[in-house]
Short mmCIF file of C-alpha atoms in Angstrom, two decimals:
data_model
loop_
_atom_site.label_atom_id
_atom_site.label_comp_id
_atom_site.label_asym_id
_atom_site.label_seq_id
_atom_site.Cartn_x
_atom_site.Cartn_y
_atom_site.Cartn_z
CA UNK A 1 0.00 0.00 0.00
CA UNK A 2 1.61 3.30 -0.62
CA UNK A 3 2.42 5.84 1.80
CA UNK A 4 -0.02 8.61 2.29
CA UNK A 5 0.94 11.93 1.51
CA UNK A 6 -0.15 15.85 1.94
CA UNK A 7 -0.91 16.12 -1.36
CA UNK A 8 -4.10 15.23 -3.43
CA UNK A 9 -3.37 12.17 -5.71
CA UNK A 10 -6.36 12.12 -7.95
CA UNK A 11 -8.25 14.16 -9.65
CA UNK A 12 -11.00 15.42 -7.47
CA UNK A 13 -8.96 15.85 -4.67
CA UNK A 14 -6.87 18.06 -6.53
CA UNK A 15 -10.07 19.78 -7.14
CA UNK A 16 -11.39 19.67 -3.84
CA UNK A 17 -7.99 21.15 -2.44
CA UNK A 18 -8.19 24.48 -4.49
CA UNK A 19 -9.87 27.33 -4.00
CA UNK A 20 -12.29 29.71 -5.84
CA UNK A 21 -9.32 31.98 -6.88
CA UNK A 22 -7.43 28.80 -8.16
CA UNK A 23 -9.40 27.59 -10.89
CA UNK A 24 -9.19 30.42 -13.45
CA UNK A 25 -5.10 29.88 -12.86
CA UNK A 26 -5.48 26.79 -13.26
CA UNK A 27 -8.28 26.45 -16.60
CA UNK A 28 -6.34 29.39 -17.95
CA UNK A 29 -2.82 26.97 -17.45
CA UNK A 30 -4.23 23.66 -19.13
CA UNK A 31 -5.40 26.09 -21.86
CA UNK A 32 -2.41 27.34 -22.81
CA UNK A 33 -0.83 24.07 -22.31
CA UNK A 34 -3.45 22.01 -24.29
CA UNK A 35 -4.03 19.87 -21.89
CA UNK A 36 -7.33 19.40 -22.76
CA UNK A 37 -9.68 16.45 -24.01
CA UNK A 38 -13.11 14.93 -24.34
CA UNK A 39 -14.53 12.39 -22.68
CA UNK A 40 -17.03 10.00 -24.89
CA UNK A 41 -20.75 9.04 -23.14
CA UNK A 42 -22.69 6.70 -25.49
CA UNK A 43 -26.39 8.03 -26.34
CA UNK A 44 -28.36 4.86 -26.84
CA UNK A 45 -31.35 4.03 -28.92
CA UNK A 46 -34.06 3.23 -26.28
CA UNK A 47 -35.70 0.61 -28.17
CA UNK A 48 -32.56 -1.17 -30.01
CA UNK A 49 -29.71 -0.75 -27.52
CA UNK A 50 -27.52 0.78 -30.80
CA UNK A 51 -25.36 3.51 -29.83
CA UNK A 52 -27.23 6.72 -31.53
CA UNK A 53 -23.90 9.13 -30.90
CA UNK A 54 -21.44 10.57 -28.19
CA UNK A 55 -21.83 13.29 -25.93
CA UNK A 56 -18.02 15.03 -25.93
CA UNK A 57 -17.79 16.37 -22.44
CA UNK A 58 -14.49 18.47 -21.84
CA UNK A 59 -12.18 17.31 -19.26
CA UNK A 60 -8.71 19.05 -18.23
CA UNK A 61 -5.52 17.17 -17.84
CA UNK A 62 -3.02 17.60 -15.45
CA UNK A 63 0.38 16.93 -15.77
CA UNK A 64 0.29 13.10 -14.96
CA UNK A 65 -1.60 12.48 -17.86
CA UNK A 66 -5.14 12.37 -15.26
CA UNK A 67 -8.79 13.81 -16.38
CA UNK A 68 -10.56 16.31 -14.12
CA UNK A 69 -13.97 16.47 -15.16
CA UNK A 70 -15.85 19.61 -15.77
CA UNK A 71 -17.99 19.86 -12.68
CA UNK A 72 -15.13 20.68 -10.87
CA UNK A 73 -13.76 23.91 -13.02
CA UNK A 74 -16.30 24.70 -15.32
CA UNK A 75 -18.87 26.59 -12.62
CA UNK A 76 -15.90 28.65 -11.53
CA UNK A 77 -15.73 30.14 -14.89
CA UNK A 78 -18.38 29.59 -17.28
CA UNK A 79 -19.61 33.29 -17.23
CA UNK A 80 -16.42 34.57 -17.90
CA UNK A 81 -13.92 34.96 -21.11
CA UNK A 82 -12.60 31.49 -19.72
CA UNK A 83 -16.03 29.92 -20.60
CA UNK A 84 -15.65 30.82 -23.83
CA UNK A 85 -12.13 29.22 -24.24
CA UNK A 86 -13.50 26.17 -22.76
CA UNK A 87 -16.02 26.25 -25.56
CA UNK A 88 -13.66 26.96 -28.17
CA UNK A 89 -11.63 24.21 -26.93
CA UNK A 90 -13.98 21.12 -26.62
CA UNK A 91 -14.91 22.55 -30.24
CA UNK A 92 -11.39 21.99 -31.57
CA UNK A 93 -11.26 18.56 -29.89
CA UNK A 94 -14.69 17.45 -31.18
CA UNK A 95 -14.05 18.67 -34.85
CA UNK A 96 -10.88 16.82 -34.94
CA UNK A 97 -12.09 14.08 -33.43
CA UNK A 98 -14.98 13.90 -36.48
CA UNK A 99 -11.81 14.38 -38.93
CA UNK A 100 -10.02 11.20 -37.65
CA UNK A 101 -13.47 9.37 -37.00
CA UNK A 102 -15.48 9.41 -40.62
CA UNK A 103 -18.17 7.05 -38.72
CA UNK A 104 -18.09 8.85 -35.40
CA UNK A 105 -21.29 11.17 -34.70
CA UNK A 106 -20.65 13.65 -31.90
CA UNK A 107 -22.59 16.33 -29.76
CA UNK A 108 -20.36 19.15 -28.41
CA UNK A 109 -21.35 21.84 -25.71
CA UNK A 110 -21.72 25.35 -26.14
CA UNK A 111 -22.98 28.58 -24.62
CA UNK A 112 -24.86 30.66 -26.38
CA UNK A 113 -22.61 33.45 -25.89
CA UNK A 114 -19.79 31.65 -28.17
CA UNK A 115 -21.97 32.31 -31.11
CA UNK A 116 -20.43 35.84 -30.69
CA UNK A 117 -17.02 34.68 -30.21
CA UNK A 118 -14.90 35.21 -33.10
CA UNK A 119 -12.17 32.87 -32.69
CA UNK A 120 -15.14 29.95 -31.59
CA UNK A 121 -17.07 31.17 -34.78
CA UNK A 122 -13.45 30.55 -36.83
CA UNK A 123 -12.52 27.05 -35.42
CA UNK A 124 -16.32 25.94 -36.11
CA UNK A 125 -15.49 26.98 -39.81
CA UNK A 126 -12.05 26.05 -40.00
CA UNK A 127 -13.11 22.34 -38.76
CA UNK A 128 -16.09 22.14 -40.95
CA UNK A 129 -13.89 22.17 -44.17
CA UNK A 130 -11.38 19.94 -43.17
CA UNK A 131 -13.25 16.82 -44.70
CA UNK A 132 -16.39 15.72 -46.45
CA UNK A 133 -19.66 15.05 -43.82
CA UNK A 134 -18.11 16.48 -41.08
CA UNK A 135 -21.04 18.92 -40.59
CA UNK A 136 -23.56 16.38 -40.84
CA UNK A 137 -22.19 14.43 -37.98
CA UNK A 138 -21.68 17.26 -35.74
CA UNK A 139 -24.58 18.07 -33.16
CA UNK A 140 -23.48 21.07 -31.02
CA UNK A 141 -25.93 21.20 -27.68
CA UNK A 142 -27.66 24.51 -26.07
CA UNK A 143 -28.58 24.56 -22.72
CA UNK A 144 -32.07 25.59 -22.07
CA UNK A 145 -31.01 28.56 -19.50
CA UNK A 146 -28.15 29.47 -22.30
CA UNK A 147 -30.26 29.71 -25.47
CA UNK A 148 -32.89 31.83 -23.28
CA UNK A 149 -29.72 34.28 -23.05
CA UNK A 150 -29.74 35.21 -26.75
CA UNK A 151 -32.81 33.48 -28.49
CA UNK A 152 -32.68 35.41 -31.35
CA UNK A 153 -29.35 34.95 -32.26
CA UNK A 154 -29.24 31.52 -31.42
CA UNK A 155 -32.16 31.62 -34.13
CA UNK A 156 -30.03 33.07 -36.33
CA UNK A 157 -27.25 31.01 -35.64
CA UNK A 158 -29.13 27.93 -36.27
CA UNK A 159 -30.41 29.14 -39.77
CA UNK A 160 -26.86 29.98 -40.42
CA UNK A 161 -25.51 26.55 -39.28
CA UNK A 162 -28.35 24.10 -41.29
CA UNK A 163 -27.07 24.97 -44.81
CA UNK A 164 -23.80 23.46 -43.22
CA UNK A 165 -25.54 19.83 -42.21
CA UNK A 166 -25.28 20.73 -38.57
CA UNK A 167 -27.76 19.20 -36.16
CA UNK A 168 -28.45 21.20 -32.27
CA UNK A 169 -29.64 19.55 -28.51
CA UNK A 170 -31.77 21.37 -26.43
CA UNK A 171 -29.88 20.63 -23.19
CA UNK A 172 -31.58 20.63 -19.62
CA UNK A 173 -35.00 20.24 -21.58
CA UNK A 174 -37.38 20.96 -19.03
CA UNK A 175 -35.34 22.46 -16.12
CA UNK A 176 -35.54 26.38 -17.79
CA UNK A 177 -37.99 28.37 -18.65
CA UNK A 178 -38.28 27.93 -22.59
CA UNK A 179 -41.43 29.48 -24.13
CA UNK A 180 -43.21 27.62 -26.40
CA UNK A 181 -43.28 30.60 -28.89
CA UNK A 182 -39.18 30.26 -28.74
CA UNK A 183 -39.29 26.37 -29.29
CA UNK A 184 -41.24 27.00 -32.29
CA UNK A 185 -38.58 29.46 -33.46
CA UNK A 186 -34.95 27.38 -32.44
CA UNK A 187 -36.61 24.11 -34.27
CA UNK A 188 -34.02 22.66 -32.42
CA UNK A 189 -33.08 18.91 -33.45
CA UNK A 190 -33.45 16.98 -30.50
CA UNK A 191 -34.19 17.49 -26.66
CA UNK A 192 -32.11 16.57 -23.99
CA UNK A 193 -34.98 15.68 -20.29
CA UNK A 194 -33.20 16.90 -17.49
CA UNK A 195 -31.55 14.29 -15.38
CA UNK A 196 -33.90 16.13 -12.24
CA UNK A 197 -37.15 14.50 -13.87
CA UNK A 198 -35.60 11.01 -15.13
CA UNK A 199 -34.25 9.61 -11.17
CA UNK A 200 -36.41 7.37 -9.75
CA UNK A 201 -39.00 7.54 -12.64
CA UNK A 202 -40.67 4.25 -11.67
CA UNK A 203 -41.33 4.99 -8.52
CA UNK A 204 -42.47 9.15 -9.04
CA UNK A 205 -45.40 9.35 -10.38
CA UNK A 206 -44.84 13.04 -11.03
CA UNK A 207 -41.80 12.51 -12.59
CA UNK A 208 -43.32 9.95 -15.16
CA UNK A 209 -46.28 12.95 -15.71
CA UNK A 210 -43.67 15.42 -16.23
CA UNK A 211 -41.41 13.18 -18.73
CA UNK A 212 -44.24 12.27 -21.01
CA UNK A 213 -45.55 15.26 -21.32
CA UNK A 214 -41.57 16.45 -22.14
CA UNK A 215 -41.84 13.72 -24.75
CA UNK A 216 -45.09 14.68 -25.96
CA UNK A 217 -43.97 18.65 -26.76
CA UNK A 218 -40.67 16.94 -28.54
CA UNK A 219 -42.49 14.65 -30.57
CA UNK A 220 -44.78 17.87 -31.43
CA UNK A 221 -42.07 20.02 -32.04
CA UNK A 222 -40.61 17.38 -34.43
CA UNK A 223 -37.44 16.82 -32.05
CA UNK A 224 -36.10 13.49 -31.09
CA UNK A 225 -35.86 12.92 -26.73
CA UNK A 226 -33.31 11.96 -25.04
CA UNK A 227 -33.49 11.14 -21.32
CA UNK A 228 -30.72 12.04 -19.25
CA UNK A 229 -29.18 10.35 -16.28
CA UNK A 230 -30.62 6.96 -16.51
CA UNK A 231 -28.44 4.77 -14.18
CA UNK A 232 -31.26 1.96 -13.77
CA UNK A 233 -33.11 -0.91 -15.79
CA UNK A 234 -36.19 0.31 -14.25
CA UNK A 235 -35.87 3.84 -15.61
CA UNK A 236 -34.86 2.87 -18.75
CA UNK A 237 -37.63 0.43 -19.11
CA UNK A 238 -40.06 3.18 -18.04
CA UNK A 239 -38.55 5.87 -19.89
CA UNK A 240 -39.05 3.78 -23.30
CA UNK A 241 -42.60 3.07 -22.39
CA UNK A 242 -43.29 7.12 -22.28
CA UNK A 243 -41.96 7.04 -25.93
CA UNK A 244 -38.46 8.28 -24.78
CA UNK A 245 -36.29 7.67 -28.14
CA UNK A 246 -32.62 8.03 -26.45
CA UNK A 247 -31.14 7.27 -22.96
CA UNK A 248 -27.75 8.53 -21.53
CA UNK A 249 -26.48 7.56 -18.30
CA UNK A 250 -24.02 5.47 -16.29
CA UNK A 251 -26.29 2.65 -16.95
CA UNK A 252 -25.62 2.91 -20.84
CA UNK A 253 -21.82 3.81 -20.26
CA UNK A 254 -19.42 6.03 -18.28
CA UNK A 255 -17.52 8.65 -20.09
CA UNK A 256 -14.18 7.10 -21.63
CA UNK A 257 -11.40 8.43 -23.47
CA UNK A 258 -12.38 6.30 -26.61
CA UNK A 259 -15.77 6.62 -28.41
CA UNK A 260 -17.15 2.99 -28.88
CA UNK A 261 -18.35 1.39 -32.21
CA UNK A 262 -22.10 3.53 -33.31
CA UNK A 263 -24.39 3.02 -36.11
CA UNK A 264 -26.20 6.98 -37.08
CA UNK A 265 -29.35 7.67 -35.90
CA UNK A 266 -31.51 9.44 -38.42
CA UNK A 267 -32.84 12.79 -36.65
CA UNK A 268 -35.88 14.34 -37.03
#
């Protein structure tokens, strides 16, 4: 067994050891350094099983090669310039990760204020033309709070982006306050359910209510679901017979530093 020391030895208790005024230092370090990476989560067909895409999450890495995942930086700066590097960086990693993957699809996070961002607007072009389909395979996803920022330009944005094959998530479906007149407009491509409505689904009857009636405005809306945080059987059984079309969760894989094998699902 090996000695115990002063000093954090993984990951979150690296994280857990720095402060508030530590994490821009040390986001703005990794940065610099590229050490930065996504982590693959499989989205999975409810009814088949088949892997649908993957969700790239962003993860930094320190310098013994180990992934700190975004829960533990990203609050601490995702309202600032910072957030938009982060953005610009999990870009970068997705898009290259499409060019070296032709059968790979791929959702990528972004904030609605990145659609003003220059440099994110130039990487998102720059990675588009570096090979044929690339576009088509690319899903980048909104959250809910984020696109209620700036609807209209990430209306605009979207209109902009379709010529170019790109697909968009509504992220944290369900846990903002989206109008209805504004989910008309985005016409976004599918809908993420909030993890907050999908735990314990079997045994909430509230929870099933408010996931089927999630469904129900997707399916009207013309947008493919997908429930979040499914780490049970039981949810995902339930969450299939509400008409859910995609889980993601623990239960259908952790993140990993590989994307496995996926057949394409055919969006709305």
């Amino acid at each position: 067994m090996p000695l115990e020391t002063d000093q954090p030895t993984d990951p979150f208790s690296q994280a857990q050891a720095l402060d508030l005024a530590d994490i821009p230092r040390m986001v703005r370090a990794a940065l610099a350094e590229r050490r930065t990476e996504l982590a693959y989560q499989p989205v999975m067909v409810a009814a088949t099983g088949a892997i649908a895409f993957h969700e790239g999450l962003i993860r930094l890495r320190d310098h013994a090669g180990r992934l700190l995942p975004a829960r533990h930086f990203l609050p601490g700066v995702e309202e600032t310039a910072l957030g938009r590097d982060l953005d610009r960086a999990a870009l970068r990693e997705g898009l290259e990760a499409l060019r070296r993957a032709p059968g790979l699809r791929l959702s990528v996070n972004m904030s609605a204020r990145s659609i003003g961002d220059g440099r994110w607007r130039r990487t998102l072009l720059d990675g588009l033309g570096r090979g044929p389909g690339i576009g088509e395979r690319l899903i980048l996803e909104i959250s809910e709070s984020s696109a209620m920022t700036l609807p209209e330009v990430v209306c605009r944005f979207m209109a902009e982006m379709r010529p170019r094959g790109v697909s968009f998530a509504l992220d944290e479906f369900g846990a903002g306050q989206t109008a209805f007149r504004h989910l008309r407009d985005f016409l976004f491509d599918l809908v993420k359910i909030d993890a907050h409505f999908v735990r314990g689904i079997e045994e909430d009857p509230d929870n099933e209510v408010l996931c089927a009636a999630l469904v129900a405005v997707a399916r009207q809306f013309g947008m493919a679901s997908v429930a979040c945080g499914v780490e049970t059987e039981k949810e995902a059984e339930r969450l299939a017979g509400i008409g859910a079309e995609c889980l993601q969760g623990y239960l259908c894989g952790r993140p990993a530093r590989q994307p496995r094998p996926a057949a394409r699902m055919a969006l709305p």
